[in-house]
Coordinates of C-alpha atoms in Angstrom, one line a residue:
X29 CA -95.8 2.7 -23.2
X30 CA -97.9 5.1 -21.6
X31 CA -101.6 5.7 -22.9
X32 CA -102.4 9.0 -25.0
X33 CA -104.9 9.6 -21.8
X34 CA -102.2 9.2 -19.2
X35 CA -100.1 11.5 -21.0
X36 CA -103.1 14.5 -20.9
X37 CA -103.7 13.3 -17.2
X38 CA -99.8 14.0 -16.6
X39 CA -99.6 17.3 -18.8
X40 CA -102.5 18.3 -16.5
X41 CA -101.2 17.8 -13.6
X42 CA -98.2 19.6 -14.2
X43 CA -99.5 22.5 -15.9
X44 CA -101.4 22.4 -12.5
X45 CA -98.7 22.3 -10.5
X46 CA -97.1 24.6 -11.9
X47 CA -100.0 27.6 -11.8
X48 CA -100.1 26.8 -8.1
X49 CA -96.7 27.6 -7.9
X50 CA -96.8 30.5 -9.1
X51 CA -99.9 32.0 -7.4
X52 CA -98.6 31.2 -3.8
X53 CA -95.0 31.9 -4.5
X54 CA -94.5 34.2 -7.7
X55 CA -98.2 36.2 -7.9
X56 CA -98.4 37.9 -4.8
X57 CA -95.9 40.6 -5.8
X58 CA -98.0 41.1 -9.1
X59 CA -101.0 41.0 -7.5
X60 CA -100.1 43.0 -4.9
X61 CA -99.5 45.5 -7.3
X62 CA -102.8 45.0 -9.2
X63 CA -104.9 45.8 -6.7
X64 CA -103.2 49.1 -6.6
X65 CA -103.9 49.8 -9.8
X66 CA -106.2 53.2 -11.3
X67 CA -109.3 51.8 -12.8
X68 CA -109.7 53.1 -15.8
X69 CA -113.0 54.9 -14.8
X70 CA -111.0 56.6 -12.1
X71 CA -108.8 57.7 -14.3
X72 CA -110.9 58.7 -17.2
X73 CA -112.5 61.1 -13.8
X74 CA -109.4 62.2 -13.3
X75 CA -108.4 63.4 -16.8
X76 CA -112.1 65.4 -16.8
X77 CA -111.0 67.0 -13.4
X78 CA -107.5 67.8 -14.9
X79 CA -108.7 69.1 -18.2
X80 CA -111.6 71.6 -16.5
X81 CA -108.7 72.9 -14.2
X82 CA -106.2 73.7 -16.8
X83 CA -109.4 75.6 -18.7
X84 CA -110.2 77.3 -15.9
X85 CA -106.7 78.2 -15.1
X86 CA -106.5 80.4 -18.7
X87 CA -109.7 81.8 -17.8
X88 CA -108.7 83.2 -14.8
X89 CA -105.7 84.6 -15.7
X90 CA -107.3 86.6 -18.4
X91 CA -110.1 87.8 -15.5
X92 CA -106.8 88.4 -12.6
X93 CA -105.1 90.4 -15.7
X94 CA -107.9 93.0 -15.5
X95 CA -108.0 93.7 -12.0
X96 CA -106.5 96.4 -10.3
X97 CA -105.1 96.2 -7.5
X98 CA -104.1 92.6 -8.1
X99 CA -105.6 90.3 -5.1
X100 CA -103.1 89.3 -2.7
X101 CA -100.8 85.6 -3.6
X102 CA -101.8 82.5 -1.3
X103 CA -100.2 79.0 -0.8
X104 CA -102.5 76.1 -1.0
X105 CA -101.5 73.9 2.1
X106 CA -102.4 69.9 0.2
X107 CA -103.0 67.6 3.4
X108 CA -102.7 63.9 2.2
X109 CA -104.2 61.8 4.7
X110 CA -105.2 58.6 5.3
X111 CA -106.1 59.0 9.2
X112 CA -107.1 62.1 11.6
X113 CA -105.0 65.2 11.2
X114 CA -103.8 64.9 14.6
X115 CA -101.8 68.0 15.0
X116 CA -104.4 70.1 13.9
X117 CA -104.5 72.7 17.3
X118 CA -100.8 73.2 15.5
X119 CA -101.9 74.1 12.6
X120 CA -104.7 76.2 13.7
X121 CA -102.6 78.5 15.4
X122 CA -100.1 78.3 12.7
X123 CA -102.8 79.6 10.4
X124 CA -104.3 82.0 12.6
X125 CA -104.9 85.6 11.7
X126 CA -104.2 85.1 7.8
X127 CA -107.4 84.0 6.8
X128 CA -106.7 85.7 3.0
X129 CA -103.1 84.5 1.8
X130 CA -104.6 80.9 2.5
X131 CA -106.7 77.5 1.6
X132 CA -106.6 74.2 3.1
X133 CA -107.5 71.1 1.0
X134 CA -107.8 67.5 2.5
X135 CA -107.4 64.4 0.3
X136 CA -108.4 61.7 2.9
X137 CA -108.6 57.9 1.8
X138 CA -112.5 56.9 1.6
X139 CA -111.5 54.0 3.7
X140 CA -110.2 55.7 6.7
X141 CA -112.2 57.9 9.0
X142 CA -111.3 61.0 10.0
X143 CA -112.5 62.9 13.0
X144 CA -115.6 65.4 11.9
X145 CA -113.6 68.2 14.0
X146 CA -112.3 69.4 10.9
X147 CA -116.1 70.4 10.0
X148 CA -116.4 72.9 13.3
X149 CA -112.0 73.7 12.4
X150 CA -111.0 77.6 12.4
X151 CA -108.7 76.5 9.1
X152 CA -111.8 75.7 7.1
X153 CA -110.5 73.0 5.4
X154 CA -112.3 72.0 2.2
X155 CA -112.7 68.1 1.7
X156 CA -111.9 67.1 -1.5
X157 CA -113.9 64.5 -3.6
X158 CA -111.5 61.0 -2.6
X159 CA -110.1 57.9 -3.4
X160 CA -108.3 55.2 -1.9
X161 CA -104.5 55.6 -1.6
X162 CA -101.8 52.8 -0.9
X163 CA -98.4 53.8 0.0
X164 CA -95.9 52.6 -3.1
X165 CA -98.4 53.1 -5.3
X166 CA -99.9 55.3 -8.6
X167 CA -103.1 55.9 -6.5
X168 CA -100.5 58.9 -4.7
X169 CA -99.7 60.5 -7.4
X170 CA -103.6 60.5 -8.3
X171 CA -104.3 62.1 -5.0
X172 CA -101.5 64.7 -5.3
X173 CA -102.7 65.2 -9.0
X174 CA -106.2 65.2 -7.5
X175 CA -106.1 68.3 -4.8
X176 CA -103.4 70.2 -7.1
X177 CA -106.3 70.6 -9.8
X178 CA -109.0 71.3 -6.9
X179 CA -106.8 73.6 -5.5
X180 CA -106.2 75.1 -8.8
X181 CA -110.5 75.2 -9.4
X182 CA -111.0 76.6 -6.3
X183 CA -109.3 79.6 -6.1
X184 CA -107.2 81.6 -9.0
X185 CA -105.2 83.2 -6.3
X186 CA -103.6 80.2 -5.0
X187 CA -99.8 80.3 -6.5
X188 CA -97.9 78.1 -4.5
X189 CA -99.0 74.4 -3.6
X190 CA -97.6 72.1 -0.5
X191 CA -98.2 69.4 0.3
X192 CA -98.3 68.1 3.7
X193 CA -99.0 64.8 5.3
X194 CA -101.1 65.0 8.7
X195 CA -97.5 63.6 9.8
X196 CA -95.9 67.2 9.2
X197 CA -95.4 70.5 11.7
X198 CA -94.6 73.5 10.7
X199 CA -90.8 74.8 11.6
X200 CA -91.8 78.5 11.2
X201 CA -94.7 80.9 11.5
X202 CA -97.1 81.6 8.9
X203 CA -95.6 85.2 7.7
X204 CA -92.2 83.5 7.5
X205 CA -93.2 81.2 4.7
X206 CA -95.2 83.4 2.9
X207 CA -92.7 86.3 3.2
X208 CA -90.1 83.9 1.9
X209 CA -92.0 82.1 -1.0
X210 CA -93.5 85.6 -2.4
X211 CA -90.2 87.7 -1.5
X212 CA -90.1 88.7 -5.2
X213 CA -93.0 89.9 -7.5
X214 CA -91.8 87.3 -10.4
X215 CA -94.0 85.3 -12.5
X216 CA -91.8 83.0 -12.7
X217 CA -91.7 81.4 -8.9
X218 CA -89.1 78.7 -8.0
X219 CA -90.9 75.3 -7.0
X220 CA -89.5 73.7 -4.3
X221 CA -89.0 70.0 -5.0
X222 CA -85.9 67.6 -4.9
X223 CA -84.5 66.0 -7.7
X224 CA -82.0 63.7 -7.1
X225 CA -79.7 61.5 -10.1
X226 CA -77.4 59.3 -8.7
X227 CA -78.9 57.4 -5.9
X228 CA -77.8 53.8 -5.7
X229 CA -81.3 52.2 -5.8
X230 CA -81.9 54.1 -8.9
X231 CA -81.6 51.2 -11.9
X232 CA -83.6 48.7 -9.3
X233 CA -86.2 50.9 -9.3
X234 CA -86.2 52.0 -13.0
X235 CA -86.4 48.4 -13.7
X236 CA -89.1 47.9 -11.3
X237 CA -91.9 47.5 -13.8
X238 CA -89.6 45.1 -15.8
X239 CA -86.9 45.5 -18.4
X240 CA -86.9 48.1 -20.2
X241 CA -90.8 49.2 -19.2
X242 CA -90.6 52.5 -19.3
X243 CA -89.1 53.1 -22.9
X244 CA -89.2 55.2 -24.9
X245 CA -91.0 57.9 -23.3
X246 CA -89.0 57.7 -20.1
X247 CA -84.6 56.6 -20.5
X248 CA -82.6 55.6 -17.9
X249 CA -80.5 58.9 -17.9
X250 CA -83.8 61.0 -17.5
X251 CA -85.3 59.1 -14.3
X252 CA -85.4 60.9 -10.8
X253 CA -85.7 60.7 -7.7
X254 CA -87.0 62.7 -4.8
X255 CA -89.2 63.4 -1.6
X256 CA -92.8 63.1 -2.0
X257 CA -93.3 66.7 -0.2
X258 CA -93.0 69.7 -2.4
X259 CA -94.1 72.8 -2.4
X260 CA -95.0 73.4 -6.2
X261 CA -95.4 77.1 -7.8
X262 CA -98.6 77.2 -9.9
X263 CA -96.9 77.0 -13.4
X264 CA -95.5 73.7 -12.5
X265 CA -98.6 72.6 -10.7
X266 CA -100.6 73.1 -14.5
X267 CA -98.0 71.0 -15.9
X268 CA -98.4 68.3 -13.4
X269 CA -102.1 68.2 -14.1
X270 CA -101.8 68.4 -17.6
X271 CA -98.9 66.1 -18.4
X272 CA -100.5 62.3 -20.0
X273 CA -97.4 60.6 -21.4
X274 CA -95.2 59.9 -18.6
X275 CA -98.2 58.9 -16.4
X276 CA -98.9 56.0 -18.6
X277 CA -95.5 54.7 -17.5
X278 CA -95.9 55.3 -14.2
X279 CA -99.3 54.1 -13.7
X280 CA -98.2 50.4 -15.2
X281 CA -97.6 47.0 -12.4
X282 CA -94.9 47.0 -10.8
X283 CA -93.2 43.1 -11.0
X284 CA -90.7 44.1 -8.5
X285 CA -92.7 45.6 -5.2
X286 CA -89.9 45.7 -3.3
X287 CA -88.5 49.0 -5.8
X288 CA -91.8 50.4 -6.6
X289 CA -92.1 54.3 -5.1
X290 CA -93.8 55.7 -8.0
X291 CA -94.7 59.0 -6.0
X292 CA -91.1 59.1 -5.3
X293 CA -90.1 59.3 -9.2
X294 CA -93.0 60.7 -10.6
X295 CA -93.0 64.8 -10.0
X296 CA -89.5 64.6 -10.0
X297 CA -88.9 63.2 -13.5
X298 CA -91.4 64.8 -14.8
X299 CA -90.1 68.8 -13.7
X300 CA -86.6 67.5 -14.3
X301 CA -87.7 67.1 -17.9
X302 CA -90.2 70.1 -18.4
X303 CA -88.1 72.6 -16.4
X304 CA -85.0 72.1 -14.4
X305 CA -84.1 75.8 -13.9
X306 CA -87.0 76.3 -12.6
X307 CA -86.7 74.0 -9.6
X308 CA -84.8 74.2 -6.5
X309 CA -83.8 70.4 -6.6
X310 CA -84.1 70.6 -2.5
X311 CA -87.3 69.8 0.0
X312 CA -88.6 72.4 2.4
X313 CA -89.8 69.3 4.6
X314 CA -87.2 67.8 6.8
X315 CA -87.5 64.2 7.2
X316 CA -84.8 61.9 9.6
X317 CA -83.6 58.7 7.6
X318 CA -81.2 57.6 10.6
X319 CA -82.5 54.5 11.8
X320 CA -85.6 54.2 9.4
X321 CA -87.1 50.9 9.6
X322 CA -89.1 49.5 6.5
X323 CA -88.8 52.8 4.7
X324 CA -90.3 55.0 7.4
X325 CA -88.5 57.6 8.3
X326 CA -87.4 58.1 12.3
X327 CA -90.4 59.2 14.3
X328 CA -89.9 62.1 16.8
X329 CA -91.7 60.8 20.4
X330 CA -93.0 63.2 23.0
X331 CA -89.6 62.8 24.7
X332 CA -87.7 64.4 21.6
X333 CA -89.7 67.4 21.4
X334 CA -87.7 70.7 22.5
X335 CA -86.5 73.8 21.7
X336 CA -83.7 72.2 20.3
X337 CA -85.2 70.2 18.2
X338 CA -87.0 72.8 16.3
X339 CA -83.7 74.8 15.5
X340 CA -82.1 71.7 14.3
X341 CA -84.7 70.9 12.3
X342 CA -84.6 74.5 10.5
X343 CA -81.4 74.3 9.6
X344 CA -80.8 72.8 6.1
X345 CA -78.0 73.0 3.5
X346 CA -79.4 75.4 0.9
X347 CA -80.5 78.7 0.5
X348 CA -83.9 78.0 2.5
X349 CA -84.1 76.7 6.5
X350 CA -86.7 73.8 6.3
X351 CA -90.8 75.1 6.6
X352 CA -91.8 72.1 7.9
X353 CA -90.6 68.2 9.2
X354 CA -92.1 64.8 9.4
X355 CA -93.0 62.2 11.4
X356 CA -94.1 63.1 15.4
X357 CA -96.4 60.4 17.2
X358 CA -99.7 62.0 18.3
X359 CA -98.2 61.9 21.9
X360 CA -95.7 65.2 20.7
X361 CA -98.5 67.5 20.1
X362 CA -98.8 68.5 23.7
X363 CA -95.0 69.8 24.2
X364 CA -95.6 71.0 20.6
X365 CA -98.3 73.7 21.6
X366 CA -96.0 74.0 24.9
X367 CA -93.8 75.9 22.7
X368 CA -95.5 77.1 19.8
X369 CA -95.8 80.6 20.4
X370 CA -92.5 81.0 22.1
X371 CA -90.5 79.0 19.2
X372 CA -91.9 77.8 16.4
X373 CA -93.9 80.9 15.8
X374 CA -91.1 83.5 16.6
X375 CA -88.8 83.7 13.6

């Protein structure tokens, strides 16, 4: 008969055991996870940010209301970064000459360095205050949160929003885009975002956070899905910043990594909820799938780059060509600016 102390040893030992199985075999998804967590100081930063944008929003529409003529629109171009922006000659002559229908913001992870060329840049980007980011994560939608309400701060006249990735060329000249996105005088622009319903990987990654997780404020039949890269009009941008309940959904663990895109599900659910008619349900940014390897999409080379290219790349199936396309290595920036002017540029 075993001894009331050999019993505790064994007990011990197993219950040993069996925490060391789990943190080498079971923990690392969940851990991997936590550390991509939003401390709750970062968030409580956030919400301040959030909450003096929104005021500052109403205050400016009462100010724009009183001015006549009104000041010309302007799209806020949201670079999310994490490295150099290396197709920045690009953009610099993309940008050139309309110096008052636009603003740059930059988001770039803390962690990273990027190149203090932007400082001396003809775009005159504005850095915005940063924190770390981690692909598959709720720190993305932070940072896309984060330069929507700077943007919005900064300047009233900012109406349209896009985000860009320092990844991303633009497929058509300056006056194209603008023409297009401000073709009527409406109020009531269109935001450009996809919002997609019946992808196969959709229960996997509504269960990612575990059964039943994101109940009640977010059902099965309401969950979306969609490209990070939108190009958000300014009434949807306020609701972005102010929304709270579906953020404490998405800002939860997820148990199952492997199905956790948060920044893919957020904005979409969210406007799919708030406002489907007033959402194209299509991307302006073209992105290649074929061949993607661990959920990166195909990555034009140097070789690639062509006239050619850039026409295929415009054409889409909705009402709208493309206005920009990801990813090109750093190599294709040369045979870019080769035929900038002659292509890209010339609509």
């Amino acid at each position: 008969m075993f001894s009331s102390s050999t019993l505790v040893y064994s007990l011990s030992l197993f219950l040993s055991l069996s925490l060391l199985f789990f943190l080498f075999f079971l923990s690392p998804h969940i851990l991997l996870s936590s550390s991509n967590l939003i401390s709750t100081a970062d968030d409580l930063d956030d919400l301040s940010l959030f909450h003096r944008a929104a005021v500052s929003s109403s205050t400016n529409n009462r100010r724009l209301i009183s001015l006549s003529p009104n000041p010309p629109p302007k799209i806020a171009f949201l670079f999310l970064t994490n490295s150099d922006l290396t197709f920045l000659p690009l953009w610099e002559s993309f940008f050139q000459g309309h110096q008052d229908l636009y603003n740059v913001y930059i988001h770039a992870d803390p962690t990273s360095s990027v190149s203090p060329l932007l400082d001396s840049s003809s775009i005159n980007a504005k850095f915005i205050p940063a924190k770390r980011t981690a692909r598959a994560s709720p720190t993305l939608i932070s940072a896309e949160r984060r330069l929507l309400a700077n943007a919005i701060l900064d300047d009233p006249n900012n109406l349209y929003f896009a985000l860009i990735s320092q990844h991303c060329i633009p497929l058509h000249s300056f006056s194209y885009i603008h023409n297009h996105l401000f073709s009527t005088n409406s109020d009531h622009h269109q935001s450009f975002i996809e919002i997609l319903s019946d992808e196969p990987f959709l229960p996997k990654r509504y269960n990612a956070r575990g059964d039943d997780a994101m109940l009640p404020e977010i059902r099965y039949q309401d969950f979306r899905v969609g490209s990070q890269f939108f190009v958000l009009a300014k009434r949807h941008a306020l609701m972005v910043i102010k929304e709270r309940k579906l953020w404490r959904k998405f800002k939860l663990p997820c148990l199952d990594v492997e199905s956790c895109y948060p920044e893919e599900h957020y904005f979409p659910t969210l406007l799919s909820l708030e406002d489907p008619e007033g959402c194209s349900h299509f991307t302006l940014t073209r992105v290649n799938w074929t061949g993607s390897v661990g959920g990166h999409p195909h990555t034009y080379d140097a070789s690639e780059v062509s006239p050619q290219l850039i026409h295929s790349l415009r054409r889409s199936n909705s009402s709208l060509d493309y206005f920009f396309a990801r990813k090109f290595t750093p190599e294709s920036l040369q045979p870019l600016m080769e035929i900038a002017d002659a292509v890209i540029f010339r609509d």
